[in-house]
mmCIF file of C-alpha atoms in Angstrom:
data_model
loop_
_atom_site.group_PDB
_atom_site.id
_atom_site.type_symbol
_atom_site.label_atom_id
_atom_site.label_comp_id
_atom_site.label_asym_id
_atom_site.label_seq_id
_atom_site.Cartn_x
_atom_site.Cartn_y
_atom_site.Cartn_z
ATOM 1 C CA HIS H 6 24.538 34.203 17.627
ATOM 2 C CA LEU H 7 20.621 33.549 17.072
ATOM 3 C CA ASN H 8 19.360 29.970 17.616
ATOM 4 C CA ASN H 9 16.498 30.947 15.524
ATOM 5 C CA CYS H 10 15.681 33.593 12.747
ATOM 6 C CA ILE H 11 12.049 33.527 11.391
ATOM 7 C CA LEU H 12 11.369 36.357 8.525
ATOM 8 C CA ASN H 13 7.353 35.809 7.633
ATOM 9 C CA ASN H 14 5.623 38.266 4.921
ATOM 10 C CA LEU H 15 7.625 40.908 5.063
ATOM 11 C CA ASP H 16 6.264 43.411 2.074
ATOM 12 C CA ALA H 17 9.096 44.945 0.925
ATOM 13 C CA LEU H 18 11.845 42.300 1.372
ATOM 14 C CA THR H 19 13.416 41.531 -2.191
ATOM 15 C CA SER H 20 16.786 41.174 -1.307
ATOM 16 C CA LEU H 21 18.636 39.831 2.017
ATOM 17 C CA ASP H 22 22.502 40.068 2.557
ATOM 18 C CA LEU H 23 23.314 37.251 5.230
ATOM 19 C CA THR H 24 27.263 37.761 5.006
ATOM 20 C CA GLY H 25 28.157 37.791 8.838
ATOM 21 C CA LEU H 26 25.000 36.174 10.303
ATOM 22 C CA GLU H 27 25.316 33.359 12.444
ATOM 23 C CA VAL H 28 21.948 31.774 12.986
ATOM 24 C CA ASP H 29 21.246 27.854 13.764
ATOM 25 C CA ALA H 30 18.016 28.059 11.710
ATOM 26 C CA LEU H 31 16.772 30.747 9.494
ATOM 27 C CA GLN H 32 13.055 30.634 7.906
ATOM 28 C CA ILE H 33 11.825 32.888 5.383
ATOM 29 C CA THR H 34 8.088 33.340 4.120
ATOM 30 C CA GLY H 35 7.716 35.951 1.796
ATOM 31 C CA LYS H 36 5.503 37.856 -0.844
ATOM 32 C CA ASN H 37 8.204 38.762 -3.065
ATOM 33 C CA ALA H 38 10.619 37.166 -5.162
ATOM 34 C CA LEU H 39 13.951 37.269 -3.092
ATOM 35 C CA THR H 40 17.567 37.424 -3.758
ATOM 36 C CA LEU H 41 19.785 35.612 -1.171
ATOM 37 C CA LYS H 42 23.230 36.868 -0.708
ATOM 38 C CA GLY H 43 26.093 35.581 1.500
ATOM 39 C CA SER H 44 29.635 34.454 1.839
ATOM 40 C CA LYS H 45 30.678 31.237 0.602
ATOM 41 C CA THR H 46 30.087 29.114 3.690
ATOM 42 C CA LEU H 47 26.282 29.483 5.421
ATOM 43 C CA ASN H 48 26.458 27.314 8.846
ATOM 44 C CA THR H 49 22.299 27.477 9.220
ATOM 45 C CA ASN H 50 19.458 25.381 8.825
ATOM 46 C CA LEU H 51 17.762 27.138 5.687
ATOM 47 C CA THR H 52 13.786 26.948 5.452
ATOM 48 C CA ILE H 53 12.441 28.706 2.165
ATOM 49 C CA ASN H 54 8.717 28.469 2.488
ATOM 50 C CA GLY H 55 5.968 29.561 0.053
ATOM 51 C CA ILE H 56 8.408 32.591 -1.707
ATOM 52 C CA PRO H 57 7.119 33.092 -5.256
ATOM 53 C CA GLY H 58 10.671 33.190 -6.778
ATOM 54 C CA ILE H 59 14.326 32.866 -4.862
ATOM 55 C CA SER H 60 17.819 33.451 -6.460
ATOM 56 C CA PHE H 61 21.170 32.635 -4.427
ATOM 57 C CA SER H 62 24.387 34.789 -4.917
ATOM 58 C CA GLY H 63 27.590 34.076 -3.701
ATOM 59 C CA ILE H 64 26.518 31.173 -1.340
ATOM 60 C CA GLU H 65 28.699 27.928 -2.228
ATOM 61 C CA GLU H 66 27.560 25.838 0.585
ATOM 62 C CA VAL H 67 24.893 25.376 3.078
ATOM 63 C CA GLN H 68 24.212 22.914 6.172
ATOM 64 C CA ASN H 69 20.454 21.834 5.048
ATOM 65 C CA VAL H 70 18.097 23.381 3.091
ATOM 66 C CA SER H 71 14.112 23.109 3.280
ATOM 67 C CA VAL H 72 11.893 24.110 0.249
ATOM 68 C CA SER H 73 8.447 24.049 0.837
ATOM 69 C CA ASN H 74 5.191 25.156 -0.334
ATOM 70 C CA MET H 75 6.496 26.682 -3.769
ATOM 71 C CA PRO H 76 3.800 28.361 -5.287
ATOM 72 C CA ALA H 77 1.820 26.492 -8.242
ATOM 73 C CA THR H 78 1.975 28.650 -11.330
ATOM 74 C CA ILE H 79 0.426 27.840 -15.122
ATOM 75 C CA THR H 80 0.529 31.588 -16.036
ATOM 76 C CA GLY H 81 3.512 33.307 -14.628
ATOM 77 C CA ARG H 82 6.987 31.811 -14.218
ATOM 78 C CA VAL H 83 7.927 30.753 -10.368
ATOM 79 C CA GLU H 84 11.460 30.327 -10.468
ATOM 80 C CA TYR H 85 13.720 28.896 -7.557
ATOM 81 C CA ASN H 86 17.675 29.471 -8.632
ATOM 82 C CA PHE H 87 20.859 28.196 -6.997
ATOM 83 C CA PRO H 88 23.509 29.368 -9.044
ATOM 84 C CA GLY H 89 26.800 28.874 -7.527
ATOM 85 C CA LEU H 90 25.794 26.510 -4.818
ATOM 86 C CA LYS H 91 27.871 23.435 -4.788
ATOM 87 C CA LYS H 92 27.255 21.379 -1.692
ATOM 88 C CA ILE H 93 24.721 21.074 0.763
ATOM 89 C CA GLY H 94 24.246 18.906 3.849
ATOM 90 C CA THR H 95 20.784 17.749 3.556
ATOM 91 C CA LEU H 96 18.082 18.754 0.969
ATOM 92 C CA SER H 97 14.623 18.418 1.184
ATOM 93 C CA VAL H 98 12.023 19.638 -1.558
ATOM 94 C CA SER H 99 8.416 19.837 -1.372
ATOM 95 C CA GLN H 100 6.492 21.141 -4.349
ATOM 96 C CA ALA H 101 2.802 21.734 -4.211
ATOM 97 C CA TYR H 102 -0.360 20.109 -5.043
ATOM 98 C CA GLY H 103 -1.724 21.961 -7.898
ATOM 99 C CA ALA H 104 -0.334 21.817 -12.017
ATOM 100 C CA SER H 105 2.859 24.163 -11.579
ATOM 101 C CA LEU H 106 5.139 25.267 -14.549
ATOM 102 C CA GLY H 107 7.743 26.958 -11.544
ATOM 103 C CA VAL H 108 10.838 25.289 -11.502
ATOM 104 C CA LEU H 109 13.750 24.698 -9.239
ATOM 105 C CA ARG H 110 17.402 24.579 -10.518
ATOM 106 C CA PHE H 111 20.497 23.760 -8.827
ATOM 107 C CA PRO H 112 23.171 24.149 -11.721
ATOM 108 C CA ASP H 113 26.237 23.733 -9.871
ATOM 109 C CA LEU H 114 25.049 21.573 -7.124
ATOM 110 C CA THR H 115 28.050 18.419 -7.005
ATOM 111 C CA GLU H 116 27.556 16.871 -3.927
ATOM 112 C CA ILE H 117 24.645 16.407 -0.866
ATOM 113 C CA SER H 118 26.521 15.058 1.919
ATOM 114 C CA GLY H 119 23.243 14.059 3.857
ATOM 115 C CA LYS H 120 20.040 13.126 2.381
ATOM 116 C CA LEU H 121 18.171 14.322 -0.728
ATOM 117 C CA THR H 122 14.158 14.100 -0.202
ATOM 118 C CA LEU H 123 12.241 15.007 -2.816
ATOM 119 C CA SER H 124 8.661 15.179 -2.678
ATOM 120 C CA GLU H 125 7.717 16.415 -6.691
ATOM 121 C CA GLY H 126 4.017 17.535 -5.946
ATOM 122 C CA PHE H 127 1.110 15.729 -4.477
ATOM 123 C CA GLY H 128 -1.573 15.870 -7.516
ATOM 124 C CA GLN H 129 -1.376 17.574 -10.878
ATOM 125 C CA LYS H 130 1.808 17.666 -12.369
ATOM 126 C CA VAL H 131 4.660 19.948 -11.458
ATOM 127 C CA GLN H 132 8.226 20.011 -13.028
ATOM 128 C CA PRO H 133 10.974 18.004 -11.781
ATOM 129 C CA THR H 134 13.658 19.664 -10.031
ATOM 130 C CA GLU H 135 16.933 20.031 -12.135
ATOM 131 C CA PHE H 136 20.049 18.567 -10.844
ATOM 132 C CA PRO H 137 22.774 18.874 -14.183
ATOM 133 C CA VAL H 138 26.014 18.247 -12.453
ATOM 134 C CA LEU H 139 25.033 16.603 -9.117
ATOM 135 C CA ARG H 140 27.494 13.895 -8.812
ATOM 136 C CA ILE H 141 27.588 12.247 -5.208
ATOM 137 C CA VAL H 142 24.314 12.030 -2.695
ATOM 138 C CA ASN H 143 24.390 9.964 0.571
ATOM 139 C CA ASN H 144 20.794 8.913 0.695
ATOM 140 C CA MET H 145 17.744 9.695 -1.503
ATOM 141 C CA THR H 146 14.091 9.374 -1.689
ATOM 142 C CA TYR H 147 11.530 10.430 -4.409
ATOM 143 C CA THR H 148 8.121 10.563 -4.189
ATOM 144 C CA GLY H 149 5.600 12.654 -6.538
ATOM 145 C CA VAL H 150 3.955 13.457 -9.628
ATOM 146 C CA CYS H 151 6.703 14.224 -12.129
ATOM 147 C CA ASP H 152 7.032 12.215 -15.731
ATOM 148 C CA ALA H 153 10.817 12.018 -15.365
ATOM 149 C CA LEU H 154 13.286 11.709 -12.984
ATOM 150 C CA ARG H 155 16.895 13.006 -14.166
ATOM 151 C CA PHE H 156 20.147 12.945 -12.910
ATOM 152 C CA PRO H 157 22.554 13.150 -16.019
ATOM 153 C CA ALA H 158 25.685 13.416 -13.806
ATOM 154 C CA LEU H 159 25.099 11.604 -10.752
ATOM 155 C CA GLU H 160 27.622 8.676 -10.050
ATOM 156 C CA GLU H 161 26.684 7.383 -6.642
ATOM 157 C CA VAL H 162 24.116 7.135 -3.931
ATOM 158 C CA THR H 163 26.498 6.013 -0.905
ATOM 159 C CA GLY H 164 23.469 4.811 1.227
ATOM 160 C CA GLU H 165 19.711 3.962 -0.004
ATOM 161 C CA LEU H 166 18.398 5.091 -3.458
ATOM 162 C CA ASN H 167 14.380 4.746 -2.663
ATOM 163 C CA ILE H 168 12.035 5.588 -5.815
ATOM 164 C CA LYS H 169 8.500 5.318 -5.514
ATOM 165 C CA THR H 170 7.497 4.895 -9.202
ATOM 166 C CA SER H 171 3.929 5.791 -8.880
ATOM 167 C CA TYR H 172 1.739 8.235 -6.151
ATOM 168 C CA VAL H 173 -1.944 8.308 -5.811
ATOM 169 C CA ASN H 174 -3.985 10.810 -4.298
ATOM 170 C CA GLY H 175 -7.923 10.446 -4.197
ATOM 171 C CA SER H 176 -8.657 9.645 -7.862
ATOM 172 C CA LEU H 177 -5.284 10.923 -9.561
ATOM 173 C CA VAL H 178 -2.662 8.287 -9.934
ATOM 174 C CA SER H 179 0.700 9.584 -11.507
ATOM 175 C CA MET H 180 3.146 7.420 -12.730
ATOM 176 C CA LEU H 181 7.089 7.661 -13.298
ATOM 177 C CA GLN H 182 7.840 7.591 -17.240
ATOM 178 C CA GLU H 183 11.227 7.512 -17.248
ATOM 179 C CA ILE H 184 14.312 7.294 -14.886
ATOM 180 C CA TYR H 185 17.708 8.802 -16.288
ATOM 181 C CA THR H 186 20.771 7.961 -14.428
ATOM 182 C CA PRO H 187 23.283 7.048 -17.373
ATOM 183 C CA VAL H 188 26.585 7.354 -15.316
ATOM 184 C CA LEU H 189 25.284 5.905 -11.856
ATOM 185 C CA LYS H 190 27.934 3.381 -10.803
ATOM 186 C CA LYS H 191 27.676 2.725 -7.208
ATOM 187 C CA VAL H 192 24.541 2.328 -4.860
ATOM 188 C CA GLY H 193 24.342 0.991 -1.194
ATOM 189 C CA ILE H 194 20.862 0.098 -1.408
ATOM 190 C CA LEU H 195 18.508 0.251 -4.601
ATOM 191 C CA VAL H 196 14.671 0.412 -3.859
ATOM 192 C CA LEU H 197 11.871 0.686 -6.336
ATOM 193 C CA THR H 198 8.668 0.483 -4.983
ATOM 194 C CA THR H 199 5.362 2.129 -4.912
ATOM 195 C CA TYR H 200 3.769 4.636 -2.843
ATOM 196 C CA SER H 201 0.493 2.518 -2.035
ATOM 197 C CA LYS H 202 0.679 -1.042 -2.530
ATOM 198 C CA ASN H 203 -3.307 -1.411 -1.363
ATOM 199 C CA GLN H 204 -4.382 -1.690 -5.201
ATOM 200 C CA ASP H 205 -2.642 -3.116 -8.214
ATOM 201 C CA SER H 206 -4.141 -0.013 -10.390
ATOM 202 C CA TRP H 207 -2.538 2.206 -8.274
ATOM 203 C CA CYS H 208 1.159 0.845 -9.221
ATOM 204 C CA ASN H 209 3.215 1.493 -12.093
ATOM 205 C CA ASN H 210 2.596 -0.418 -15.263
ATOM 206 C CA VAL H 211 4.810 2.254 -17.859
ATOM 207 C CA LEU H 212 8.301 1.095 -16.878
ATOM 208 C CA THR H 213 9.153 -2.115 -18.732
ATOM 209 C CA ASN H 214 13.005 -2.029 -18.267
ATOM 210 C CA LEU H 215 15.749 -0.985 -16.041
ATOM 211 C CA ASP H 216 18.056 0.066 -18.579
ATOM 212 C CA CYS H 217 18.463 3.281 -17.112
ATOM 213 C CA PHE H 218 21.108 1.836 -14.406
ATOM 214 C CA ARG H 219 23.266 0.053 -17.354
ATOM 215 C CA ALA H 220 26.039 1.596 -15.910
ATOM 216 C CA LEU H 221 25.312 0.664 -12.079
ATOM 217 C CA GLU H 222 28.297 -1.890 -11.025
ATOM 218 C CA ASN H 223 28.597 -1.704 -7.172
ATOM 219 C CA VAL H 224 25.445 -2.524 -5.342
ATOM 220 C CA GLY H 225 25.174 -3.736 -1.897
ATOM 221 C CA VAL H 226 21.285 -4.660 -1.967
ATOM 222 C CA ILE H 227 18.574 -4.762 -4.944
ATOM 223 C CA ASN H 228 14.928 -4.216 -3.935
ATOM 224 C CA ILE H 229 12.564 -3.924 -7.035
ATOM 225 C CA GLU H 230 8.771 -4.247 -6.219
ATOM 226 C CA TYR H 231 5.044 -3.484 -7.360
ATOM 227 C CA GLN H 232 6.625 -2.748 -10.993
ATOM 228 C CA LEU H 233 3.489 -4.247 -12.842
ATOM 229 C CA GLY H 234 5.059 -3.243 -16.552
ATOM 230 C CA LEU H 235 8.558 -4.421 -15.512
ATOM 231 C CA VAL H 236 9.706 -7.450 -17.876
ATOM 232 C CA SER H 237 13.297 -7.058 -17.867
ATOM 233 C CA PHE H 238 16.423 -6.935 -15.423
ATOM 234 C CA LYS H 239 19.056 -6.521 -18.116
ATOM 235 C CA GLY H 240 19.962 -2.959 -17.336
ATOM 236 C CA LEU H 241 21.217 -4.557 -13.864
ATOM 237 C CA GLU H 242 23.201 -7.213 -15.486
ATOM 238 C CA LYS H 243 26.798 -5.273 -14.174
ATOM 239 C CA ALA H 244 25.120 -4.936 -10.658
ATOM 240 C CA ILE H 245 23.968 -8.506 -10.599
ATOM 241 C CA GLY H 246 27.524 -9.735 -11.275
ATOM 242 C CA GLY H 247 28.850 -8.393 -7.974
ATOM 243 C CA LEU H 248 26.236 -10.065 -5.738
ATOM 244 C CA THR H 249 26.938 -12.795 -3.334
ATOM 245 C CA ASP H 250 23.975 -14.021 -1.805
ATOM 246 C CA ASP H 251 20.071 -14.069 -2.003
ATOM 247 C CA THR H 252 19.518 -11.548 0.981
ATOM 248 C CA SER H 253 20.764 -8.930 -1.588
ATOM 249 C CA TRP H 254 17.946 -9.827 -3.977
ATOM 250 C CA VAL H 255 14.449 -8.562 -2.984
ATOM 251 C CA VAL H 256 12.422 -8.886 -6.270
ATOM 252 C CA GLY H 257 8.249 -9.065 -6.291
ATOM 253 C CA HIS H 258 5.111 -8.753 -7.527
ATOM 254 C CA ASN H 259 6.229 -7.078 -10.921
ATOM 255 C CA ALA H 260 4.995 -8.336 -14.186
ATOM 256 C CA TYR H 261 8.707 -10.952 -14.146
ATOM 257 C CA ASN H 262 10.285 -11.868 -10.680
ATOM 258 C CA PRO H 263 13.348 -13.870 -11.554
ATOM 259 C CA THR H 264 15.022 -15.770 -8.491
ATOM 260 C CA PHE H 265 18.274 -14.677 -7.288
ATOM 261 C CA GLU H 266 19.446 -18.196 -9.268
ATOM 262 C CA GLN H 267 18.056 -17.180 -12.354
ATOM 263 C CA ALA H 268 19.250 -13.729 -11.870
ATOM 264 C CA LYS H 269 22.927 -14.745 -11.526
ATOM 265 C CA ASN H 270 22.217 -17.129 -14.271
ATOM 266 C CA GLY H 271 21.485 -14.278 -16.917
ATOM 267 C CA GLU H 272 17.606 -15.215 -17.210
ATOM 268 C CA LEU H 273 17.016 -11.056 -16.796
ATOM 269 C CA GLU H 274 14.003 -11.114 -19.493
ATOM 270 C CA ARG H 275 10.381 -12.928 -19.265
ATOM 271 C CA ASN H 276 10.084 -15.188 -22.019
#
């Protein structure tokens, strides 16, 4: 049994079989695209750092996964594919500053029992991480420079769903154009905010409604702030119906800011 294993820039490493390996933390940094093989359950904290491509084979569950410094590319295609991976404890994704056509795919991932942390770029445009069948997450935060945040199968965020709809880095201001959560029914705490509150020009002025949350029926707290284009809350109509007191309604510095009473009375759009 190992506490920590670091594989750093091994020139010839293109495939690694982790079957039978018992290690608390495994960090891999490499110069080549890598195939990771293993048994169904990998009880380790896996860190993938700067590898120009990765693919999983045979691994269905991992304790924790951290992806960082994914090489930015606008010519070659860097791909991180995790086929067969169905469940993760915590997942952290941090993409790079430069513009990138590289893509991360979790085609079979259905559950994240801990926290999902998405840092989707820090400057120029990158591609959003793909979660086509993810159904349940415990907590989730998003910052980044993607145009769209898409979770087509997500049904529940048990704790907090925190989305920063704009991001600023120097003179570069990026605004989320779309949130796609068509079957999201339950959220503990829903937060839409901004990366920086220092200037209105750094806040999102693109999102005008919350129709992405039309399916949302059960929410504990709604906190919507610094959405300067937001004029309609009708997408939250079902969720608002279940709110019981004004402490569960935190709304301010948007284009329209209905009070709790106005929201409960159906005054969900700016006149």
